[in-house]
Amino acid sequence: MFDSVLRDDYQNILNEWLAELQSAKSGSDHRLGVTELRSQGETFLSLLRDASKKGQLASGQGDSWLALQEFLERISSSRAVQGFTSSETAGFVFSLKKFLFAAMRRTSGANAEALAAETWKVTELLDKLGLLTVTTYQKAREDVIRRQQEELLELSTPVVKLWDGVLALPMIGTLDSARTQVVMEALLQRLVETESEIAIIDITGVPTVDTLVAQHLLKTVTAIRLMGADCIISGIRPQIAQTIVHLGVDLQGVTTKANLADALSLALKRLGLTVGKVKQ
Amino acid sequence: MSMGNVERIAILRMGPFLLVTIQVDMHDQLALTLQDDLTAKIEKTGAKGVLIDISALDMVDSFIGRMIGNISSMSRILDAHTVVVGMKPAVAITLVELGITLAGVRTALTVERGMNILRAAIADQTDQLEADDADREE
C-alpha cells in the first residue's frame, strides 16, 4: 500500500510536506534558503519513492536505498556544519510522517486493520531514516570538534625566533603527553632548520605544574641538549617554584629564569652579544 | 663471514682529530666493530679529539643509544674530547623516551660547531700546559 500511496498521491504529499517545512522554518533563519529546503524535500521524497518502487525499503539494500542513505548523510552533515540542532536535523525526516499517514488514510478507506499494519511499517522505516540522520549529524559534529582540537594544538605551540640563534617557545595551556610530543618535535625541528644554539621555553601560560608536567619539561630539555643546543626555562611563577620544590622535582642542571627577559639576556650573554643604549 | 669482509665505519684523521661519520643504519655488530676500531685508532694516532657525526642516523634502539654513550666515554678515558653532532629530532626524542640521556657527552648541532668545540677544548688544554710550564720555570 505504501508504494502505491507514494506513487499515486506523490504530488499531494510533496506539496503538503513542503508547505509544512517552509512554515516551520523561521523567517529570520538564514542558514538554509527556501529554494534549497524545497529541493532537498523533493529529492528526498523522489528517492524514497524510487526505493519503494523497487521494493528496497523493507530489505534495506539496493542501489536506490543506498542513494537515499547517501543523500540523507550528505544533508545531515551539511546541517551539522551549518549549526542546526540534532532535533532540527532529524525533524526534517520525521515531519514527513504526518503527510504520509494522512495519504495512507485517504487510500485505505475503511480498512483499519491494513492501515494499522502499514502505518507501523512506515513508522519503522522513517524512524530508521531519522536515526540515520542523527548518527551522521553526530559524526559530523565530532569531526568538527576533532579538527578544532588539532587546530588548537597547532595554535598553542608556536616556535618564535627571538634573535639570531635564539628560539623561544611560549607554552600556553596544560601540558599533557600528546602536547609535549608536538611541542618537542616542533621545537627540535626548528632548532635544526635555524641552527639555533639556545632554546627558551617560557611556561608563563602553563597554569599548573605537577610531576608529570615537570617530567615532560625535563624530557624536552634533555632532547634539546642531545641535539647539541642549550635550553633555558623561563616564566616560573612563585607558586610554581613552590610546587616544584614541594613535589621534589629535580631541576638541577636546568637553567631557569623568572621571566623571558632575563632568559633572553642570558642567551645573548652566552652568544657574546650585548644590548646597550645608543650614545647621543 | 671472514674478517676481511666485515662491514666497517670509516674513521678519518684530520690533524689532531678523528672524524667518524655514520652514514649507514647502525646494527649491533657494526657498533661493536666501531668501538674496537675507534679506541685502537685513538691509541695509535694519539688523537686529541673525536667528532662523531650521526646526522644520517634515522633510527636508534636502546643498544645503539648506549653504544654512542659508551664510545664517547671510552674516547674521553683515552684523553680525546668527544662531540656527537647532528642528531636528528626523531632520534633525540627516541633516546629521551628510552631514558638514555647521554649525560656527560658533548653535543653540537652541526659539524662546524662540533669542530669549534673540539678546537676550543684543545686550546684550553694547551693553555693549561703552557701555564704549568711557565709556573715551573718561575
GROMACS .gro file of C-alpha atoms in nm:
model
  418
    1MET     CA    1   0.000   0.000   0.000
    2PHE     CA    2   0.285   0.234   0.089
    3ASP     CA    3   0.442   0.229  -0.256
    4SER     CA    4   0.109   0.279  -0.428
    5VAL     CA    5   0.035   0.575  -0.200
    6LEU     CA    6   0.373   0.726  -0.281
    7ARG     CA    7   0.312   0.672  -0.650
    8ASP     CA    8  -0.044   0.794  -0.676
    9ASP     CA    9  -0.051   1.062  -0.410
   10TYR     CA   10   0.307   1.182  -0.462
   11GLN     CA   11   0.229   1.537  -0.566
   12ASN     CA   12  -0.015   1.595  -0.279
   13ILE     CA   13   0.224   1.462  -0.018
   14LEU     CA   14   0.509   1.665  -0.158
   15ASN     CA   15   0.313   1.991  -0.166
   16GLU     CA   16   0.175   1.950   0.184
   17TRP     CA   17   0.512   1.849   0.325
   18LEU     CA   18   0.700   2.133   0.157
   19ALA     CA   19   0.442   2.380   0.286
   20GLU     CA   20   0.491   2.244   0.637
   21LEU     CA   21   0.872   2.254   0.611
   22GLN     CA   22   0.854   2.610   0.489
   23SER     CA   23   0.620   2.726   0.762
   24ALA     CA   24   0.828   2.554   1.031
   25LYS     CA   25   1.132   2.742   0.911
   26SER     CA   26   1.151   3.076   1.086
   27GLY     CA   27   1.180   3.380   0.865
   28SER     CA   28   1.495   3.509   1.027
   29ASP     CA   29   1.681   3.183   0.975
   30HIS     CA   30   1.938   3.241   0.704
   31ARG     CA   31   2.121   2.913   0.735
   32LEU     CA   32   1.908   2.739   0.478
   33GLY     CA   33   1.730   2.909   0.186
   34VAL     CA   34   1.370   2.830   0.091
   35THR     CA   35   1.469   2.701  -0.252
   36GLU     CA   36   1.736   2.477  -0.105
   37LEU     CA   37   1.494   2.339   0.150
   38ARG     CA   38   1.237   2.270  -0.121
   39SER     CA   39   1.485   2.098  -0.346
   40GLN     CA   40   1.606   1.884  -0.054
   41GLY     CA   41   1.246   1.785   0.022
   42GLU     CA   42   1.179   1.698  -0.341
   43THR     CA   43   1.495   1.494  -0.376
   44PHE     CA   44   1.429   1.303  -0.056
   45LEU     CA   45   1.071   1.218  -0.146
   46SER     CA   46   1.157   1.112  -0.500
   47LEU     CA   47   1.442   0.893  -0.374
   48LEU     CA   48   1.202   0.740  -0.122
   49ARG     CA   49   0.953   0.674  -0.400
   50ASP     CA   50   1.216   0.511  -0.622
   51ALA     CA   51   1.335   0.290  -0.340
   52SER     CA   52   0.983   0.184  -0.252
   53LYS     CA   53   0.900   0.117  -0.616
   54LYS     CA   54   1.191  -0.124  -0.642
   55GLY     CA   55   1.090  -0.286  -0.314
   56GLN     CA   56   1.421  -0.199  -0.149
   57LEU     CA   57   1.277  -0.034   0.160
   58ALA     CA   58   1.193  -0.348   0.352
   59SER     CA   59   1.523  -0.517   0.278
   60GLY     CA   60   1.735  -0.206   0.341
   61GLN     CA   61   1.956  -0.292   0.044
   62GLY     CA   62   1.995  -0.197  -0.320
   63ASP     CA   63   2.108   0.099  -0.525
   64SER     CA   64   1.808   0.324  -0.466
   65TRP     CA   65   1.824   0.261  -0.094
   66LEU     CA   66   2.193   0.347  -0.097
   67ALA     CA   67   2.125   0.666  -0.290
   68LEU     CA   68   1.864   0.759  -0.029
   69GLN     CA   69   2.104   0.687   0.254
   70GLU     CA   70   2.380   0.886   0.090
   71PHE     CA   71   2.153   1.182   0.033
   72LEU     CA   72   2.045   1.184   0.397
   73GLU     CA   73   2.403   1.158   0.517
   74ARG     CA   74   2.501   1.448   0.296
   75ILE     CA   75   2.228   1.683   0.413
   76SER     CA   76   2.266   1.596   0.779
   77SER     CA   77   2.642   1.654   0.777
   78SER     CA   78   2.592   1.984   0.597
   79ARG     CA   79   2.333   2.080   0.861
   80ALA     CA   80   2.570   1.989   1.140
   81VAL     CA   81   2.826   2.227   0.995
   82GLN     CA   82   2.563   2.498   0.945
   83GLY     CA   83   2.483   2.482   1.315
   84PHE     CA   84   2.139   2.319   1.323
   85THR     CA   85   2.045   2.122   1.631
   86SER     CA   86   2.009   1.745   1.612
   87SER     CA   87   1.630   1.763   1.657
   88GLU     CA   88   1.601   2.016   1.375
   89THR     CA   89   1.801   1.782   1.154
   90ALA     CA   90   1.602   1.472   1.239
   91GLY     CA   91   1.279   1.670   1.226
   92PHE     CA   92   1.326   1.704   0.851
   93VAL     CA   93   1.258   1.331   0.813
   94PHE     CA   94   1.008   1.290   1.095
   95SER     CA   95   0.786   1.573   0.973
   96LEU     CA   96   0.707   1.365   0.664
   97LYS     CA   97   0.518   1.109   0.876
   98LYS     CA   98   0.211   1.324   0.922
   99PHE     CA   99   0.151   1.361   0.549
  100LEU     CA  100   0.232   1.003   0.460
  101PHE     CA  101  -0.012   0.877   0.722
  102ALA     CA  102  -0.279   1.117   0.603
  103ALA     CA  103  -0.235   0.999   0.245
  104MET     CA  104  -0.250   0.636   0.354
  105ARG     CA  105  -0.572   0.702   0.543
  106ARG     CA  106  -0.723   0.855   0.232
  107THR     CA  107  -0.634   0.545   0.031
  108SER     CA  108  -0.722   0.274   0.278
  109GLY     CA  109  -1.076   0.397   0.343
  110ALA     CA  110  -1.242   0.174   0.599
  111ASN     CA  111  -0.977  -0.098   0.614
  112ALA     CA  112  -0.846  -0.013   0.959
  113GLU     CA  113  -0.661  -0.340   1.001
  114ALA     CA  114  -0.446  -0.290   0.690
  115LEU     CA  115  -0.392   0.076   0.770
  116ALA     CA  116  -0.258  -0.001   1.116
  117ALA     CA  117  -0.020  -0.265   0.985
  118GLU     CA  118   0.106  -0.040   0.708
  119THR     CA  119   0.142   0.258   0.941
  120TRP     CA  120   0.366   0.056   1.169
  121LYS     CA  121   0.588  -0.040   0.877
  122VAL     CA  122   0.620   0.319   0.758
  123THR     CA  123   0.690   0.441   1.109
  124GLU     CA  124   0.968   0.191   1.147
  125LEU     CA  125   1.116   0.294   0.816
  126LEU     CA  126   1.106   0.666   0.885
  127ASP     CA  127   1.245   0.616   1.235
  128LYS     CA  128   1.533   0.430   1.081
  129LEU     CA  129   1.600   0.710   0.837
  130GLY     CA  130   1.563   0.969   1.113
  131LEU     CA  131   1.813   0.787   1.331
  132LEU     CA  132   2.048   0.771   1.037
  133THR     CA  133   2.041   1.149   1.008
  134VAL     CA  134   2.109   1.184   1.380
  135THR     CA  135   2.402   0.944   1.364
  136THR     CA  136   2.553   1.126   1.069
  137TYR     CA  137   2.486   1.459   1.234
  138GLN     CA  138   2.669   1.349   1.544
  139LYS     CA  139   2.961   1.215   1.344
  140ALA     CA  140   2.992   1.541   1.155
  141ARG     CA  141   2.989   1.732   1.483
  142GLU     CA  142   3.257   1.508   1.627
  143ASP     CA  143   3.468   1.569   1.317
  144VAL     CA  144   3.433   1.941   1.375
  145ILE     CA  145   3.540   1.900   1.738
  146ARG     CA  146   3.838   1.686   1.645
  147ARG     CA  147   3.950   1.934   1.382
  148GLN     CA  148   3.923   2.218   1.629
  149GLN     CA  149   4.127   2.025   1.882
  150GLU     CA  150   4.400   1.974   1.627
  151GLU     CA  151   4.392   2.339   1.530
  152LEU     CA  152   4.413   2.437   1.894
  153LEU     CA  153   4.713   2.213   1.937
  154GLU     CA  154   4.888   2.378   1.645
  155LEU     CA  155   4.790   2.726   1.756
  156SER     CA  156   4.915   2.689   2.107
  157THR     CA  157   5.266   2.582   2.014
  158PRO     CA  158   5.431   2.850   1.804
  159VAL     CA  159   5.809   2.847   1.795
  160VAL     CA  160   5.932   3.203   1.763
  161LYS     CA  161   6.275   3.333   1.679
  162LEU     CA  162   6.389   3.592   1.932
  163TRP     CA  163   6.733   3.655   1.796
  164ASP     CA  164   6.973   3.502   1.553
  165GLY     CA  165   7.044   3.172   1.726
  166VAL     CA  166   6.779   3.206   1.995
  167LEU     CA  167   6.442   3.034   1.969
  168ALA     CA  168   6.157   3.076   2.214
  169LEU     CA  169   5.857   2.860   2.280
  170PRO     CA  170   5.583   3.034   2.477
  171MET     CA  171   5.377   2.747   2.616
  172ILE     CA  172   5.013   2.817   2.688
  173GLY     CA  173   4.769   2.577   2.847
  174THR     CA  174   4.801   2.243   3.016
  175LEU     CA  175   5.091   2.023   2.919
  176ASP     CA  176   4.998   1.661   2.854
  177SER     CA  177   5.190   1.386   2.680
  178ALA     CA  178   5.041   1.449   2.337
  179ARG     CA  179   5.111   1.821   2.352
  180THR     CA  180   5.461   1.776   2.485
  181GLN     CA  181   5.532   1.547   2.193
  182VAL     CA  182   5.405   1.801   1.940
  183VAL     CA  183   5.587   2.086   2.112
  184MET     CA  184   5.910   1.892   2.136
  185GLU     CA  185   5.902   1.789   1.772
  186ALA     CA  186   5.823   2.140   1.652
  187LEU     CA  187   6.098   2.294   1.863
  188LEU     CA  188   6.363   2.037   1.769
  189GLN     CA  189   6.274   2.072   1.402
  190ARG     CA  190   6.313   2.448   1.418
  191LEU     CA  191   6.642   2.411   1.603
  192VAL     CA  192   6.777   2.207   1.312
  193GLU     CA  193   6.635   2.443   1.050
  194THR     CA  194   6.765   2.763   1.208
  195GLU     CA  195   7.077   2.610   1.363
  196SER     CA  196   6.995   2.793   1.683
  197GLU     CA  197   7.212   2.731   1.984
  198ILE     CA  198   6.970   2.834   2.255
  199ALA     CA  199   6.606   2.748   2.311
  200ILE     CA  200   6.395   2.926   2.571
  201ILE     CA  201   6.083   2.752   2.696
  202ASP     CA  202   5.851   3.003   2.859
  203ILE     CA  203   5.594   2.847   3.089
  204THR     CA  204   5.417   3.165   3.199
  205GLY     CA  205   5.100   3.037   3.035
  206VAL     CA  206   5.108   2.694   3.195
  207PRO     CA  207   4.852   2.704   3.475
  208THR     CA  208   4.980   2.419   3.688
  209VAL     CA  209   5.295   2.214   3.708
  210ASP     CA  210   5.269   1.867   3.854
  211THR     CA  211   5.520   1.583   3.849
  212LEU     CA  212   5.403   1.470   3.506
  213VAL     CA  213   5.436   1.815   3.353
  214ALA     CA  214   5.778   1.856   3.513
  215GLN     CA  215   5.881   1.522   3.369
  216HIS     CA  216   5.766   1.631   3.023
  217LEU     CA  217   5.965   1.952   3.059
  218LEU     CA  218   6.276   1.763   3.164
  219LYS     CA  219   6.238   1.530   2.865
  220THR     CA  220   6.222   1.827   2.632
  221VAL     CA  221   6.527   1.981   2.792
  222THR     CA  222   6.720   1.656   2.757
  223ALA     CA  223   6.621   1.615   2.393
  224ILE     CA  224   6.736   1.971   2.321
  225ARG     CA  225   7.068   1.901   2.488
  226LEU     CA  226   7.109   1.580   2.290
  227MET     CA  227   7.068   1.779   1.972
  228GLY     CA  228   7.354   2.000   2.080
  229ALA     CA  229   7.168   2.311   2.189
  230ASP     CA  230   7.110   2.476   2.527
  231CYS     CA  231   6.777   2.518   2.696
  232ILE     CA  232   6.655   2.782   2.939
  233ILE     CA  233   6.320   2.756   3.114
  234SER     CA  234   6.162   3.091   3.193
  235GLY     CA  235   5.838   3.226   3.331
  236ILE     CA  236   5.836   3.028   3.653
  237ARG     CA  237   5.581   3.189   3.881
  238PRO     CA  238   5.631   3.189   4.260
  239GLN     CA  239   5.355   2.932   4.317
  240ILE     CA  240   5.506   2.705   4.055
  241ALA     CA  241   5.851   2.734   4.209
  242GLN     CA  242   5.695   2.632   4.541
  243THR     CA  243   5.512   2.338   4.384
  244ILE     CA  244   5.823   2.215   4.208
  245VAL     CA  245   6.021   2.212   4.531
  246HIS     CA  246   5.736   2.056   4.731
  247LEU     CA  247   5.699   1.782   4.473
  248GLY     CA  248   6.069   1.711   4.497
  249VAL     CA  249   6.123   1.754   4.124
  250ASP     CA  250   6.491   1.780   4.049
  251LEU     CA  251   6.558   2.069   3.814
  252GLN     CA  252   6.932   2.055   3.874
  253GLY     CA  253   7.125   2.110   3.557
  254VAL     CA  254   6.840   2.305   3.401
  255THR     CA  255   6.884   2.678   3.371
  256THR     CA  256   6.574   2.854   3.499
  257LYS     CA  257   6.484   3.220   3.491
  258ALA     CA  258   6.192   3.409   3.638
  259ASN     CA  259   6.092   3.581   3.316
  260LEU     CA  260   6.153   3.578   2.946
  261ALA     CA  261   6.356   3.900   2.951
  262ASP     CA  262   6.610   3.750   3.191
  263ALA     CA  263   6.628   3.438   2.978
  264LEU     CA  264   6.689   3.642   2.665
  265SER     CA  265   6.963   3.847   2.828
  266LEU     CA  266   7.131   3.527   2.946
  267ALA     CA  267   7.105   3.384   2.595
  268LEU     CA  268   7.258   3.698   2.446
  269LYS     CA  269   7.537   3.684   2.701
  270ARG     CA  270   7.612   3.326   2.609
  271LEU     CA  271   7.624   3.422   2.244
  272GLY     CA  272   7.864   3.704   2.335
  273LEU     CA  273   7.621   3.978   2.240
  274THR     CA  274   7.531   4.290   2.434
  275VAL     CA  275   7.243   4.529   2.409
  276GLY     CA  276   7.305   4.888   2.505
  277LYS     CA  277   7.169   5.238   2.472
  278VAL     CA  278   7.260   5.438   2.167
  279LYS     CA  279   7.505   5.711   2.260
  280GLN     CA  280   7.367   6.053   2.169
  281MET     CA  281   8.199  -1.441   0.740
  282SER     CA  282   8.572  -1.386   0.707
  283MET     CA  283   8.727  -1.094   0.893
  284GLY     CA  284   8.816  -0.922   0.566
  285ASN     CA  285   8.451  -0.877   0.476
  286VAL     CA  286   8.335  -0.719   0.798
  287GLU     CA  287   8.141  -0.400   0.732
  288ARG     CA  288   8.314  -0.103   0.886
  289ILE     CA  289   8.252   0.260   0.951
  290ALA     CA  290   8.541   0.468   0.823
  291ILE     CA  291   8.742   0.670   1.074
  292LEU     CA  292   8.911   0.965   0.911
  293ARG     CA  293   9.203   1.153   1.054
  294MET     CA  294   9.217   1.530   1.029
  295GLY     CA  295   9.506   1.688   1.215
  296PRO     CA  296   9.471   1.609   1.582
  297PHE     CA  297   9.111   1.495   1.534
  298LEU     CA  298   8.937   1.181   1.424
  299LEU     CA  299   8.614   1.201   1.227
  300VAL     CA  300   8.355   0.929   1.241
  301THR     CA  301   8.064   0.970   1.005
  302ILE     CA  302   7.790   0.717   1.045
  303GLN     CA  303   7.625   0.701   0.704
  304VAL     CA  304   7.458   0.363   0.725
  305ASP     CA  305   7.199   0.208   0.950
  306MET     CA  306   7.377   0.105   1.267
  307HIS     CA  307   7.337  -0.251   1.370
  308ASP     CA  308   7.479  -0.410   1.678
  309GLN     CA  309   7.786  -0.572   1.521
  310LEU     CA  310   7.875  -0.255   1.336
  311ALA     CA  311   7.865  -0.059   1.661
  312LEU     CA  312   8.090  -0.310   1.835
  313THR     CA  313   8.336  -0.301   1.545
  314LEU     CA  314   8.338   0.078   1.556
  315GLN     CA  315   8.408   0.070   1.928
  316ASP     CA  316   8.713  -0.154   1.870
  317ASP     CA  317   8.839   0.040   1.570
  318LEU     CA  318   8.799   0.382   1.726
  319THR     CA  319   8.969   0.301   2.055
  320ALA     CA  320   9.255   0.137   1.866
  321LYS     CA  321   9.291   0.435   1.637
  322ILE     CA  322   9.292   0.689   1.919
  323GLU     CA  323   9.563   0.494   2.090
  324LYS     CA  324   9.767   0.464   1.768
  325THR     CA  325   9.737   0.824   1.648
  326GLY     CA  326   9.722   0.996   1.985
  327ALA     CA  327   9.423   1.197   1.864
  328LYS     CA  328   9.306   1.472   2.096
  329GLY     CA  329   8.951   1.498   1.970
  330VAL     CA  330   8.683   1.276   1.820
  331LEU     CA  331   8.385   1.402   1.625
  332ILE     CA  332   8.102   1.157   1.574
  333ASP     CA  333   7.857   1.270   1.306
  334ILE     CA  334   7.523   1.094   1.333
  335SER     CA  335   7.327   1.323   1.104
  336ALA     CA  336   7.241   1.033   0.872
  337LEU     CA  337   7.122   0.811   1.152
  338ASP     CA  338   6.745   0.770   1.128
  339MET     CA  339   6.677   0.501   1.380
  340VAL     CA  340   6.819   0.408   1.714
  341ASP     CA  341   6.739   0.143   1.968
  342SER     CA  342   6.849   0.129   2.329
  343PHE     CA  343   7.163  -0.067   2.239
  344ILE     CA  344   7.284   0.179   1.978
  345GLY     CA  345   7.197   0.467   2.209
  346ARG     CA  346   7.405   0.315   2.484
  347MET     CA  347   7.688   0.241   2.240
  348ILE     CA  348   7.704   0.606   2.136
  349GLY     CA  349   7.737   0.698   2.502
  350ASN     CA  350   7.993   0.428   2.569
  351ILE     CA  351   8.208   0.514   2.269
  352SER     CA  352   8.226   0.878   2.381
  353SER     CA  353   8.311   0.780   2.738
  354MET     CA  354   8.586   0.545   2.615
  355SER     CA  355   8.735   0.817   2.396
  356ARG     CA  356   8.736   1.051   2.690
  357ILE     CA  357   8.921   0.800   2.903
  358LEU     CA  358   9.178   0.777   2.623
  359ASP     CA  359   9.222   1.156   2.658
  360ALA     CA  360   9.031   1.257   2.348
  361HIS     CA  361   8.750   1.511   2.369
  362THR     CA  362   8.438   1.378   2.204
  363VAL     CA  363   8.150   1.560   2.040
  364VAL     CA  364   7.839   1.397   1.896
  365VAL     CA  365   7.694   1.616   1.622
  366GLY     CA  366   7.388   1.635   1.400
  367MET     CA  367   7.143   1.426   1.596
  368LYS     CA  368   6.804   1.426   1.428
  369PRO     CA  369   6.499   1.540   1.628
  370ALA     CA  370   6.336   1.197   1.596
  371VAL     CA  371   6.648   1.028   1.727
  372ALA     CA  372   6.673   1.271   2.019
  373ILE     CA  373   6.310   1.210   2.114
  374THR     CA  374   6.357   0.834   2.090
  375LEU     CA  375   6.663   0.840   2.312
  376VAL     CA  376   6.484   1.052   2.571
  377GLU     CA  377   6.186   0.817   2.566
  378LEU     CA  378   6.423   0.525   2.612
  379GLY     CA  379   6.568   0.702   2.914
  380ILE     CA  380   6.911   0.748   2.758
  381THR     CA  381   7.025   1.100   2.837
  382LEU     CA  382   7.391   1.060   2.732
  383ALA     CA  383   7.495   1.255   3.040
  384GLY     CA  384   7.848   1.383   3.005
  385VAL     CA  385   7.854   1.354   2.626
  386ARG     CA  386   7.906   1.682   2.447
  387THR     CA  387   7.673   1.751   2.160
  388ALA     CA  388   7.655   2.007   1.883
  389LEU     CA  389   7.405   2.089   1.611
  390THR     CA  390   7.643   2.092   1.318
  391VAL     CA  391   7.984   1.955   1.226
  392GLU     CA  392   8.122   2.307   1.216
  393ARG     CA  393   8.011   2.383   1.572
  394GLY     CA  394   8.142   2.045   1.682
  395MET     CA  395   8.485   2.123   1.539
  396ASN     CA  396   8.482   2.459   1.716
  397ILE     CA  397   8.411   2.288   2.046
  398LEU     CA  398   8.698   2.044   1.990
  399ARG     CA  399   8.938   2.321   1.890
  400ALA     CA  400   8.842   2.524   2.195
  401ALA     CA  401   8.888   2.222   2.420
  402ILE     CA  402   9.235   2.156   2.281
  403ALA     CA  403   9.329   2.523   2.303
  404ASP     CA  404   9.225   2.522   2.669
  405GLN     CA  405   9.440   2.220   2.729
  406THR     CA  406   9.747   2.373   2.563
  407ASP     CA  407   9.693   2.698   2.752
  408GLN     CA  408   9.681   2.498   3.070
  409LEU     CA  409  10.002   2.315   2.981
  410GLU     CA  410  10.182   2.637   2.890
  411ALA     CA  411  10.068   2.795   3.213
  412ASP     CA  412  10.200   2.495   3.404
  413ASP     CA  413  10.531   2.518   3.221
  414ALA     CA  414  10.555   2.887   3.296
  415ASP     CA  415  10.487   2.819   3.662
  416ARG     CA  416  10.761   2.563   3.671
  417GLU     CA  417  11.011   2.794   3.501
  418GLU     CA  418  10.946   3.061   3.759
   0.00000   0.00000   0.00000
